[in-house]
Short mmCIF file of C-alpha atoms in Angstrom, two decimals:
data_model
loop_
_atom_site.label_atom_id
_atom_site.label_comp_id
_atom_site.label_asym_id
_atom_site.label_seq_id
_atom_site.Cartn_x
_atom_site.Cartn_y
_atom_site.Cartn_z
CA MET N 1 -0.01 -0.01 -0.01
CA PRO N 2 1.68 3.26 -1.14
CA ILE N 3 0.23 5.30 1.79
CA THR N 4 2.60 3.78 4.29
CA ALA N 5 5.64 3.65 2.03
CA THR N 6 5.12 7.36 1.05
CA ILE N 7 4.52 8.46 4.66
CA LEU N 8 7.73 6.79 5.80
CA ASP N 9 9.72 8.32 2.88
CA VAL N 10 8.36 11.85 3.36
CA ALA N 11 8.81 11.64 7.16
CA LEU N 12 12.52 10.83 6.51
CA GLU N 13 13.21 13.35 3.65
CA ARG N 14 10.80 16.16 4.67
CA PRO N 15 9.88 15.50 8.30
CA ASP N 16 8.16 18.88 8.91
CA GLN N 17 5.88 18.86 5.80
CA PRO N 18 2.30 18.99 6.95
CA ALA N 19 0.47 15.63 6.54
CA ILE N 20 -2.97 16.22 8.04
CA VAL N 21 -4.19 19.77 8.99
CA GLY N 22 -7.40 20.61 10.80
CA ALA N 23 -8.71 24.01 11.81
CA GLU N 24 -7.05 23.77 15.25
CA ALA N 25 -4.62 20.89 15.04
CA ARG N 26 -2.15 19.43 12.60
CA LEU N 27 0.33 16.62 12.15
CA SER N 28 3.58 16.65 10.16
CA TYR N 29 4.68 13.49 8.39
CA ALA N 30 7.19 12.80 11.15
CA GLN N 31 4.57 13.35 13.86
CA LEU N 32 2.15 11.13 11.98
CA VAL N 33 4.58 8.27 12.03
CA ASP N 34 5.34 8.76 15.77
CA ASP N 35 1.66 9.18 16.52
CA SER N 36 0.80 5.92 14.76
CA ARG N 37 2.83 3.77 16.97
CA THR N 38 0.98 4.49 20.22
CA MET N 39 -2.26 4.70 18.29
CA PHE N 40 -2.07 1.17 17.08
CA ALA N 41 -0.85 -0.06 20.42
CA SER N 42 -3.89 1.52 22.04
CA ALA N 43 -6.34 0.05 19.52
CA SER N 44 -4.59 -3.40 19.66
CA SER N 45 -4.83 -3.56 23.46
CA LEU N 46 -8.58 -2.70 23.35
CA HIS N 47 -9.14 -5.71 21.11
CA ALA N 48 -6.89 -7.89 23.19
CA GLU N 49 -8.60 -7.02 26.49
CA GLN N 50 -11.97 -8.41 25.28
CA THR N 51 -13.03 -11.71 26.84
CA ASP N 52 -15.44 -12.52 24.13
CA PRO N 53 -14.47 -10.45 21.16
CA PRO N 54 -16.80 -10.09 18.13
CA THR N 55 -15.88 -12.30 15.15
CA PRO N 56 -14.82 -9.98 12.27
CA ALA N 57 -16.41 -10.60 8.90
CA PRO N 58 -14.73 -13.40 6.94
CA GLU N 59 -13.63 -10.85 4.27
CA THR N 60 -11.17 -9.39 6.77
CA HIS N 61 -9.18 -12.68 6.97
CA GLY N 62 -9.46 -12.57 10.73
CA ILE N 63 -8.02 -9.04 11.23
CA PRO N 64 -9.93 -7.08 13.96
CA ILE N 65 -11.90 -4.15 12.82
CA THR N 66 -11.58 -0.76 14.42
CA ALA N 67 -14.35 1.73 13.51
CA VAL N 68 -14.41 5.57 13.91
CA SER N 69 -17.74 7.24 14.38
CA LEU N 70 -16.88 10.83 15.16
CA THR N 71 -17.90 14.28 13.84
CA SER N 72 -14.26 15.46 13.92
CA ALA N 73 -12.73 15.13 10.47
CA PHE N 74 -9.18 15.68 11.83
CA GLU N 75 -9.46 12.99 14.47
CA THR N 76 -11.04 10.51 12.07
CA SER N 77 -8.32 11.22 9.46
CA ARG N 78 -5.57 10.90 12.06
CA ILE N 79 -6.84 7.48 13.18
CA ILE N 80 -7.38 6.08 9.72
CA ALA N 81 -3.97 7.18 8.50
CA GLY N 82 -2.21 6.04 11.64
CA LEU N 83 -3.65 2.47 11.55
CA ALA N 84 -2.73 2.15 7.89
CA GLY N 85 0.80 1.03 8.66
CA PHE N 86 -0.27 -2.00 10.77
CA ARG N 87 -2.28 -5.18 10.69
CA ALA N 88 -5.59 -3.45 11.09
CA VAL N 89 -8.89 -3.06 9.26
CA SER N 90 -10.41 0.36 9.76
CA ALA N 91 -13.91 1.66 9.09
CA THR N 92 -15.71 5.05 9.22
CA ILE N 93 -19.28 5.01 10.36
CA ASP N 94 -21.34 8.25 9.91
CA PRO N 95 -22.66 9.23 13.30
CA ARG N 96 -25.62 10.77 11.53
CA TRP N 97 -26.94 7.45 10.32
CA PRO N 98 -30.02 6.18 12.00
CA LEU N 99 -29.03 4.60 15.33
CA GLU N 100 -30.49 1.21 14.32
CA HIS N 101 -28.48 1.15 11.18
CA GLN N 102 -25.21 1.98 12.99
CA VAL N 103 -25.96 -0.92 15.43
CA GLY N 104 -26.79 -3.26 12.49
CA VAL N 105 -23.60 -2.50 10.60
CA ILE N 106 -21.41 -2.89 13.69
CA THR N 107 -22.96 -6.20 14.86
CA THR N 108 -23.23 -7.70 11.37
CA THR N 109 -19.75 -7.01 10.26
CA GLY N 110 -18.01 -8.06 13.52
CA ILE N 111 -16.49 -4.65 14.25
CA GLY N 112 -14.60 -4.98 17.60
CA VAL N 113 -13.83 -1.39 18.74
CA VAL N 114 -15.76 1.62 18.02
CA ILE N 115 -14.38 5.10 18.77
CA SER N 116 -17.41 7.23 19.43
CA ASP N 117 -18.63 10.01 21.76
CA SER N 118 -22.30 8.87 21.42
CA THR N 119 -23.67 7.43 24.67
CA ASP N 120 -26.85 6.43 22.78
CA LEU N 121 -24.73 4.22 20.44
CA ALA N 122 -22.95 2.58 23.37
CA GLU N 123 -26.16 1.82 25.12
CA ALA N 124 -27.82 0.46 21.99
CA LEU N 125 -24.87 -1.79 21.25
CA ALA N 126 -24.98 -3.21 24.86
CA ALA N 127 -28.71 -3.76 24.51
CA ALA N 128 -28.07 -5.67 21.25
CA GLY N 129 -25.61 -8.08 23.00
CA TRP N 130 -22.57 -6.81 21.23
CA THR N 131 -19.37 -7.88 22.98
CA GLY N 132 -17.04 -5.28 21.55
CA THR N 133 -15.71 -2.09 23.13
CA VAL N 134 -16.92 1.61 22.66
CA ILE N 135 -14.47 4.22 23.78
CA THR N 136 -14.68 8.07 23.45
CA ALA N 137 -12.07 10.04 21.50
CA ALA N 138 -10.78 11.56 24.73
CA ASP N 139 -10.36 8.24 26.45
CA PHE N 140 -8.71 6.75 23.38
CA HIS N 141 -6.25 9.60 23.23
CA ALA N 142 -5.58 9.23 26.98
CA ARG N 143 -4.72 5.58 26.40
CA GLU N 144 -2.33 6.56 23.58
CA THR N 145 -0.63 9.11 25.90
CA ALA N 146 -0.05 6.52 28.61
CA ILE N 147 1.82 4.12 26.29
CA ASP N 148 5.60 4.41 26.16
CA PRO N 149 6.67 4.70 22.47
CA ALA N 150 9.65 2.58 23.29
CA ASP N 151 7.31 -0.35 23.86
CA THR N 152 5.73 -0.09 20.41
CA ALA N 153 6.52 -1.28 16.92
CA PRO N 154 6.98 1.24 13.97
CA PRO N 155 4.59 1.20 11.04
CA SER N 156 5.63 -0.82 8.03
CA VAL N 157 4.56 -1.45 4.41
CA ARG N 158 2.10 -4.31 4.51
CA GLU N 159 1.30 -7.15 2.01
CA SER N 160 -0.69 -5.94 -0.91
CA SER N 161 -3.34 -8.71 -0.42
CA GLU N 162 -4.07 -7.65 3.17
CA PRO N 163 -7.49 -6.14 3.87
CA PHE N 164 -7.20 -2.40 4.69
CA LEU N 165 -10.49 -0.55 4.82
CA MET N 166 -14.15 -1.49 5.33
CA LEU N 167 -16.25 1.06 3.36
CA PHE N 168 -19.91 1.56 2.73
CA SER N 169 -21.96 2.39 -0.32
CA SER N 170 -23.59 5.88 -0.35
CA GLY N 171 -27.12 4.72 0.54
CA THR N 172 -28.81 6.75 -2.13
CA THR N 173 -31.17 3.99 -3.15
CA SER N 174 -30.96 1.69 -0.02
CA ASN N 175 -29.19 1.28 3.31
CA PRO N 176 -25.36 1.37 2.84
CA LYS N 177 -23.68 -1.91 2.05
CA ALA N 178 -20.30 -2.85 3.46
CA PHE N 179 -17.42 -3.86 1.32
CA ILE N 180 -13.61 -4.38 1.83
CA LYS N 181 -10.65 -2.77 0.00
CA THR N 182 -7.36 -4.51 0.09
CA ARG N 183 -4.15 -2.62 -0.03
CA ARG N 184 -3.57 -3.61 -3.61
CA GLN N 185 -7.00 -2.32 -4.60
CA TYR N 186 -6.33 1.03 -3.04
CA ARG N 187 -2.89 1.07 -4.63
CA ASP N 188 -4.52 0.59 -8.07
CA ASN N 189 -7.07 3.26 -7.28
CA VAL N 190 -4.28 5.69 -6.41
CA ALA N 191 -2.53 4.95 -9.69
CA VAL N 192 -5.69 5.94 -11.62
CA SER N 193 -6.37 9.16 -9.55
CA SER N 194 -2.73 10.15 -9.70
CA ALA N 195 -2.75 9.90 -13.50
CA HIS N 196 -5.91 12.06 -13.93
CA LEU N 197 -6.81 14.04 -10.88
CA GLU N 198 -3.45 15.55 -9.89
CA PRO N 199 -2.90 14.72 -6.15
CA LEU N 200 0.72 15.72 -6.73
CA PRO N 201 3.63 15.56 -4.17
CA GLY N 202 3.71 18.65 -1.90
CA VAL N 203 0.30 19.84 -3.08
CA GLY N 204 -2.11 21.22 -0.41
CA THR N 205 -5.56 19.62 -0.84
CA LEU N 206 -8.61 20.79 1.02
CA ALA N 207 -11.14 18.05 1.61
CA PRO N 208 -13.97 19.52 3.69
CA GLY N 209 -16.79 17.33 5.03
CA PRO N 210 -17.34 14.08 7.01
CA VAL N 211 -14.54 11.53 6.45
CA SER N 212 -17.31 8.90 6.41
CA TYR N 213 -18.00 10.10 2.90
CA SER N 214 -15.93 7.92 0.49
CA LEU N 215 -15.00 11.03 -1.54
CA THR N 216 -13.47 12.80 1.52
CA LEU N 217 -11.89 9.57 2.87
CA TYR N 218 -10.22 8.93 -0.46
CA ALA N 219 -8.91 12.48 -0.76
CA VAL N 220 -7.16 11.93 2.65
CA ILE N 221 -5.67 8.61 1.49
CA GLU N 222 -4.58 9.80 -1.98
CA SER N 223 -2.95 12.92 -0.61
CA LEU N 224 -0.87 10.97 1.87
CA ALA N 225 -0.20 8.27 -0.69
CA THR N 226 1.34 10.87 -3.02
CA GLY N 227 3.24 12.97 -0.51
CA GLY N 228 0.79 15.88 -0.38
CA SER N 229 -0.82 17.67 2.54
CA VAL N 230 -4.51 17.15 3.18
CA HIS N 231 -6.48 19.84 5.04
CA VAL N 232 -9.71 18.70 6.55
CA ALA N 233 -12.74 20.37 8.01
CA ASP N 234 -15.96 19.06 9.62
CA ASP N 235 -17.90 21.07 7.02
CA PHE N 236 -17.51 23.89 4.57
CA ASP N 237 -17.76 27.18 6.42
CA PRO N 238 -17.51 29.97 3.78
CA PHE N 239 -16.32 32.46 6.42
CA THR N 240 -13.28 30.35 7.50
CA MET N 241 -12.41 28.30 4.37
CA GLY N 242 -11.33 31.37 2.32
CA PRO N 243 -8.69 32.50 4.90
CA ARG N 244 -7.49 28.91 5.32
CA ILE N 245 -7.07 28.43 1.63
CA ALA N 246 -5.05 31.63 1.30
CA THR N 247 -2.97 31.20 4.47
CA GLU N 248 -2.13 27.59 3.95
CA ALA N 249 -1.41 28.04 0.24
CA ILE N 250 -4.00 25.36 -0.68
CA THR N 251 -4.22 24.91 -4.51
CA ARG N 252 -6.53 21.94 -4.83
CA VAL N 253 -10.01 21.22 -3.40
CA VAL N 254 -11.79 17.90 -3.44
CA ALA N 255 -15.51 18.17 -2.48
CA VAL N 256 -19.06 17.19 -3.23
CA PRO N 257 -21.00 19.42 -5.71
CA ALA N 258 -22.91 21.21 -2.97
CA VAL N 259 -19.62 22.38 -1.48
CA VAL N 260 -18.31 23.48 -4.88
CA LYS N 261 -21.40 25.62 -5.16
CA ALA N 262 -20.88 27.14 -1.78
CA LEU N 263 -17.23 27.72 -2.62
CA ALA N 264 -18.17 29.73 -5.77
CA GLU N 265 -20.53 31.81 -3.69
CA ALA N 266 -17.80 32.49 -1.09
CA ALA N 267 -15.33 33.38 -3.79
CA ARG N 268 -17.78 35.94 -5.22
CA ARG N 269 -17.80 37.72 -1.88
CA THR N 270 -14.09 37.49 -1.17
CA PRO N 271 -12.23 36.55 -4.39
CA ASP N 272 -8.77 37.29 -3.17
CA HIS N 273 -8.88 34.40 -0.70
CA PHE N 274 -9.56 31.87 -3.49
CA ARG N 275 -7.41 33.13 -6.44
CA GLY N 276 -4.65 30.67 -5.57
CA LEU N 277 -6.87 27.65 -6.37
CA ASP N 278 -5.64 25.71 -9.38
CA LEU N 279 -8.00 22.72 -9.39
CA VAL N 280 -11.31 21.72 -7.98
CA VAL N 281 -12.30 18.04 -8.11
CA THR N 282 -15.75 16.88 -7.46
CA GLY N 283 -17.41 13.51 -7.43
CA GLY N 284 -20.67 12.46 -8.97
CA ALA N 285 -21.55 12.53 -12.63
CA ASN N 286 -23.93 14.88 -14.32
CA LEU N 287 -22.57 18.01 -12.48
CA PRO N 288 -25.19 20.78 -12.82
CA ALA N 289 -23.96 23.20 -15.44
CA SER N 290 -24.93 26.08 -13.15
CA ILE N 291 -22.18 25.06 -10.72
CA ARG N 292 -19.47 24.85 -13.30
CA SER N 293 -20.46 28.17 -14.78
CA ALA N 294 -20.73 29.85 -11.27
CA LEU N 295 -17.22 28.77 -10.50
CA ALA N 296 -15.83 29.82 -13.85
CA ASP N 297 -17.42 33.23 -13.57
CA VAL N 298 -15.64 34.10 -10.34
CA LEU N 299 -12.47 32.00 -10.69
CA PRO N 300 -11.79 31.79 -14.47
CA ASP N 301 -8.30 30.36 -13.91
CA THR N 302 -9.39 27.56 -11.66
CA ARG N 303 -10.04 24.23 -13.34
CA LEU N 304 -12.93 21.98 -12.53
CA ILE N 305 -12.96 18.19 -13.00
CA SER N 306 -16.06 16.27 -12.34
CA TYR N 307 -15.24 12.53 -12.03
CA TYR N 308 -17.40 9.42 -12.24
CA GLY N 309 -16.71 6.58 -9.94
CA ALA N 310 -18.11 4.16 -7.44
CA ALA N 311 -16.62 3.55 -4.06
CA GLU N 312 -16.87 -0.18 -4.64
CA ILE N 313 -15.12 -0.08 -8.04
CA GLY N 314 -12.89 3.02 -8.06
CA PHE N 315 -12.41 5.89 -10.54
CA ILE N 316 -13.91 5.28 -13.95
CA GLY N 317 -13.73 8.57 -15.93
CA ASP N 318 -14.32 12.30 -15.79
CA SER N 319 -15.82 15.32 -17.49
CA ARG N 320 -14.00 18.71 -17.78
CA ASP N 321 -16.60 20.98 -19.46
CA GLY N 322 -20.35 21.47 -19.68
CA ASP N 323 -22.60 19.63 -17.32
CA GLY N 324 -20.59 16.51 -17.02
CA THR N 325 -23.16 14.64 -19.04
CA TRP N 326 -20.60 12.98 -21.30
CA ILE N 327 -17.78 11.18 -19.53
CA SER N 328 -14.32 10.33 -20.99
CA ILE N 329 -13.41 6.88 -19.76
CA TYR N 330 -9.96 6.41 -18.35
CA ASP N 331 -7.69 4.33 -20.55
CA THR N 332 -7.09 1.62 -17.97
CA ILE N 333 -10.83 1.10 -17.33
CA GLY N 334 -13.15 -1.18 -19.24
CA VAL N 335 -16.78 -0.13 -19.74
CA GLU N 336 -19.73 -1.89 -21.32
CA VAL N 337 -23.51 -1.20 -21.37
CA ARG N 338 -25.66 -4.39 -21.19
CA ASP N 339 -29.30 -5.31 -21.11
CA ASP N 340 -31.05 -7.25 -18.28
CA ALA N 341 -29.86 -10.51 -19.86
CA GLY N 342 -26.22 -9.43 -19.78
CA ILE N 343 -25.99 -8.91 -23.49
CA ARG N 344 -23.90 -5.96 -24.64
CA LEU N 345 -26.11 -3.15 -26.18
CA PRO N 346 -25.30 -1.17 -29.25
CA ASP N 347 -24.16 2.44 -28.94
CA GLY N 348 -26.92 4.87 -27.98
CA GLU N 349 -29.09 2.40 -26.07
CA ILE N 350 -29.65 2.73 -22.33
CA GLY N 351 -28.73 -0.21 -20.17
CA THR N 352 -26.73 -1.31 -17.10
CA VAL N 353 -23.20 0.04 -16.91
CA TRP N 354 -20.60 -2.70 -16.27
CA ILE N 355 -17.07 -1.85 -15.31
CA ARG N 356 -13.74 -3.70 -15.32
CA ALA N 357 -11.15 -2.08 -13.00
CA ALA N 358 -8.20 -3.41 -11.04
CA ALA N 359 -9.38 -1.34 -7.99
CA CYS N 360 -12.73 -3.03 -7.73
CA SER N 361 -13.56 -4.82 -4.46
CA ASP N 362 -14.15 -8.51 -4.55
CA GLY N 363 -17.74 -8.22 -3.27
CA TYR N 364 -19.99 -7.04 -0.47
CA VAL N 365 -19.42 -8.10 3.10
CA THR N 366 -21.41 -11.17 4.15
CA GLY N 367 -24.63 -10.33 5.86
CA THR N 368 -24.92 -6.75 4.82
CA THR N 369 -26.64 -7.47 1.43
CA ASP N 370 -27.35 -10.30 -0.92
CA ALA N 371 -26.55 -7.99 -3.97
CA GLN N 372 -23.68 -9.25 -6.35
CA LEU N 373 -21.03 -6.71 -7.09
CA ARG N 374 -18.54 -8.55 -9.23
CA LEU N 375 -18.79 -11.53 -11.61
CA PRO N 376 -16.08 -14.18 -11.72
CA ASP N 377 -14.62 -12.67 -14.91
CA GLY N 378 -13.94 -9.41 -13.09
CA TRP N 379 -16.74 -7.24 -14.56
CA ALA N 380 -18.78 -5.44 -11.90
CA THR N 381 -21.74 -3.09 -11.58
CA VAL N 382 -23.41 -1.02 -8.93
CA GLY N 383 -26.65 -0.71 -10.97
CA ASP N 384 -25.88 2.57 -12.82
CA GLN N 385 -27.70 3.03 -16.07
CA GLY N 386 -26.22 4.71 -19.08
CA ARG N 387 -25.38 4.66 -22.71
CA ILE N 388 -22.14 4.76 -24.83
CA ASP N 389 -21.75 6.97 -27.90
CA ASN N 390 -18.57 7.77 -29.82
CA GLY N 391 -16.56 6.29 -26.95
CA LEU N 392 -18.02 8.52 -24.34
CA LEU N 393 -20.28 7.44 -21.45
CA GLN N 394 -23.50 9.21 -20.57
CA LEU N 395 -25.12 8.25 -17.26
CA ALA N 396 -28.88 7.94 -16.85
CA GLY N 397 -29.00 7.21 -13.10
CA ARG N 398 -29.61 3.94 -11.23
CA ALA N 399 -32.12 1.32 -12.26
CA GLY N 400 -34.82 3.21 -10.33
CA ASP N 401 -33.95 6.32 -12.27
CA ILE N 402 -35.35 4.94 -15.60
CA ALA N 403 -39.09 5.32 -16.37
CA ILE N 404 -40.86 3.25 -19.01
CA THR N 405 -43.62 5.40 -20.35
CA GLY N 406 -45.51 4.49 -23.51
CA GLY N 407 -42.71 1.99 -24.44
CA HIS N 408 -39.98 4.71 -24.12
CA LYS N 409 -37.07 4.69 -21.77
CA VAL N 410 -36.86 7.99 -20.00
CA SER N 411 -33.84 8.98 -17.92
CA LEU N 412 -35.23 10.86 -14.95
CA PRO N 413 -31.91 12.66 -14.13
CA GLU N 414 -31.96 13.91 -17.71
CA VAL N 415 -35.44 15.47 -16.97
CA GLU N 416 -33.98 17.15 -13.84
CA ARG N 417 -30.94 18.49 -15.79
CA ALA N 418 -33.35 20.28 -18.24
CA PHE N 419 -34.46 22.46 -15.33
CA GLU N 420 -30.90 23.65 -14.65
CA GLU N 421 -31.47 26.29 -17.28
CA PHE N 422 -34.97 27.32 -15.98
CA ASP N 423 -35.30 30.99 -15.35
CA ARG N 424 -35.45 30.82 -11.51
CA GLY N 425 -35.09 34.54 -10.76
CA ASP N 426 -38.08 36.59 -9.51
CA PRO N 427 -37.63 40.12 -11.08
CA GLN N 428 -39.46 41.80 -8.24
CA THR N 429 -37.78 40.21 -5.22
CA GLY N 430 -34.58 38.78 -6.76
CA ARG N 431 -35.23 35.56 -4.80
CA ASP N 432 -34.88 32.10 -6.09
CA ARG N 433 -38.32 30.66 -6.99
CA LEU N 434 -37.28 27.07 -7.65
CA GLY N 435 -35.10 24.91 -5.41
CA GLU N 436 -34.06 21.33 -6.00
CA VAL N 437 -36.20 19.19 -8.32
CA CYS N 438 -36.75 15.45 -8.44
CA ALA N 439 -38.23 13.69 -11.44
CA ILE N 440 -40.19 10.62 -10.60
CA ALA N 441 -42.32 7.90 -12.38
CA LEU N 442 -45.94 7.45 -11.24
CA PRO N 443 -48.10 4.47 -12.20
CA ASP N 444 -50.45 4.97 -15.21
CA ASP N 445 -52.99 2.49 -16.56
CA GLY N 446 -52.55 3.56 -20.19
CA LEU N 447 -48.79 4.30 -20.44
CA GLY N 448 -47.36 2.14 -17.67
CA SER N 449 -45.93 5.10 -16.01
CA ILE N 450 -45.84 8.88 -16.45
CA VAL N 451 -43.20 11.39 -15.56
CA ALA N 452 -43.77 13.89 -12.77
CA LEU N 453 -41.57 16.63 -11.50
CA VAL N 454 -41.47 17.34 -7.69
CA ILE N 455 -40.19 20.79 -6.84
CA GLU N 456 -38.70 21.98 -3.54
CA PRO N 457 -39.35 25.70 -3.05
CA GLY N 458 -36.46 28.14 -3.40
CA SER N 459 -35.80 31.08 -1.18
CA ALA N 460 -39.35 32.37 -1.75
CA GLU N 461 -40.94 29.54 0.17
CA PRO N 462 -43.44 30.54 2.97
CA GLY N 463 -41.65 33.09 5.19
CA SER N 464 -42.34 35.53 7.91
CA GLU N 465 -45.52 36.85 6.50
CA GLY N 466 -47.01 33.26 6.37
CA GLY N 467 -47.64 33.18 2.59
CA PRO N 468 -48.96 30.00 0.91
CA LEU N 469 -46.53 27.27 0.15
CA ASN N 470 -46.36 28.03 -3.61
CA SER N 471 -46.17 31.84 -3.14
CA GLY N 472 -42.65 32.02 -4.59
CA ALA N 473 -42.92 28.94 -7.06
CA PRO N 474 -43.24 29.40 -10.81
CA ASP N 475 -46.62 28.44 -12.34
CA LYS N 476 -47.35 25.23 -14.04
CA ALA N 477 -47.58 26.85 -17.51
CA ALA N 478 -43.97 28.33 -17.19
CA LEU N 479 -42.64 24.87 -16.19
CA LEU N 480 -44.47 23.08 -18.92
CA ALA N 481 -43.33 25.49 -21.58
CA HIS N 482 -39.74 25.15 -20.49
CA ALA N 483 -39.92 21.36 -20.47
CA ARG N 484 -41.41 21.22 -24.02
CA ALA N 485 -38.66 23.54 -25.29
CA GLU N 486 -35.82 21.45 -23.72
CA LEU N 487 -37.03 17.82 -23.82
CA ALA N 488 -38.18 15.20 -26.22
CA PRO N 489 -42.01 14.77 -25.89
CA GLN N 490 -41.82 11.48 -23.85
CA PHE N 491 -39.53 13.18 -21.33
CA VAL N 492 -41.91 16.11 -20.64
CA PRO N 493 -43.38 15.74 -17.15
CA ARG N 494 -47.13 15.35 -17.14
CA ARG N 495 -47.56 16.44 -13.63
CA PHE N 496 -45.87 18.97 -11.28
CA TYR N 497 -45.82 18.87 -7.48
CA LEU N 498 -44.54 21.09 -4.79
CA LEU N 499 -42.98 19.62 -1.62
CA ASP N 500 -41.61 21.43 1.39
CA ARG N 501 -38.57 19.27 1.69
CA LEU N 502 -37.51 16.50 -0.68
CA PRO N 503 -36.49 13.22 1.16
CA ARG N 504 -32.74 12.87 1.44
CA THR N 505 -29.98 10.58 2.74
CA VAL N 506 -27.88 11.90 5.66
CA GLY N 507 -25.36 12.87 2.97
CA GLY N 508 -27.91 15.11 1.35
CA LYS N 509 -28.71 12.96 -1.72
CA ILE N 510 -32.27 13.02 -2.81
CA ARG N 511 -34.07 9.67 -2.37
CA ARG N 512 -36.28 9.17 -5.50
CA SER N 513 -38.17 6.18 -4.21
CA GLU N 514 -39.20 7.84 -1.04
CA THR N 515 -40.25 10.97 -3.08
CA VAL N 516 -42.62 8.75 -4.99
CA ASP N 517 -44.03 7.42 -1.67
CA VAL N 518 -44.62 10.97 -0.42
CA VAL N 519 -46.45 11.92 -3.62
CA MET N 520 -48.51 8.73 -3.71
CA SER N 521 -49.60 9.41 -0.04
CA GLY N 522 -51.03 12.78 -1.03
CA LYS N 523 -48.63 14.84 1.01
CA ALA N 524 -47.24 16.83 -1.89
CA GLN N 525 -49.12 19.77 -3.43
CA ARG N 526 -50.11 19.34 -7.03
CA LEU N 527 -49.67 22.43 -9.27
#
């Protein structure tokens, strides 16, 4: 695994170079190496002290699992990076997940130690009969401090086949599924991102947000694996991030699209803080064109790369202009679009996207799902739908993002993208009249299903004067006229609804299936 080899090399050659930097704490490479010795000793002793330790999932090959469930991005990064040089499997669990799901993941996968400040989680695990150990971040740090470094072993480069991290799917369409990454698989992933996304030696990368997000976690790993400095933050605060970017000479940002949007807004207010940014990297395909244009308007010299990948599989390709609809596939990655029978489809037809990548995990962890990730021949899918044309890949969403209406396949994300260009401004108030939108398929006796658009009010939703819910929303005629001008007839929504708040995952992704349930229950207002 290159992360440990590089950490050791940089600690020897440039010991004072920042490795992990938080808002109020930092570790140099030399300090990270020293810190990791007592950290692993502390975690190892916690596992060893258990009289009836949980049995780790078979995919870990018997290596105990240490999980971190903290809101502190710095502390989470410190622990994950520190344990990387030892025989350990680490996991990050989002403390914002529903409590029952946290308990289910921990007990099902055989996690043995959980570093968490949540008393509710500790009590729920005890009630579930879990035999592992929960320890607070402060108590864990106290144990580290009490250990004599002379009694510890140094970190070392581990065997490439050894399990390294337990990760979880995003949970956009279902509860997150667990999977293992070996050190070789992460090494292969670093090779791809290094070739295309520029985590260069010595570069300062800002990766704001929970480290339980695979995008943030990977930014931490790739920065250390390539000899860079990773700057973390619990969230993106526009009032503090600008000064940090300027003061710390950060030139690269890795963040989710919502943070990129907030960054562009912050740069518009104080552009001097952000002029040193060379590159912004964001995950998720089909980046809204409005985000790219907003960043380009205020920071014209800052490049923006929107990559497509899946945590289970790795990096697949990226887009560097427009709305990210068409993705250039990386030269080391194989991509095919197949029908439900597994037959490869001709160019232009929508089907399931299959990927062949060296970084792909072997499969999901036993007990967390019955879904199959990877076939024996190495091809894998997470259920994304798309089409290939002229060697480029266009995504159409997941299987649940495709509607069949009157015999036509309709990509619901494509319907949503059409409203990126909708005139959202209110000339009288200057307020945003249209917030997020979600296209859904509703059952229909004649057509099988029809397309509907569910709208979340913008900043003109009911306010201090108690106006009606749709006081700031555009009328149906304007929406329909825009859809007819931008979309093929079968893609045009036949119904429009207004909903106070679209259902989302804890990471902020809209849950399409739950939106359908809300509409079908009559809780959304039809326009």
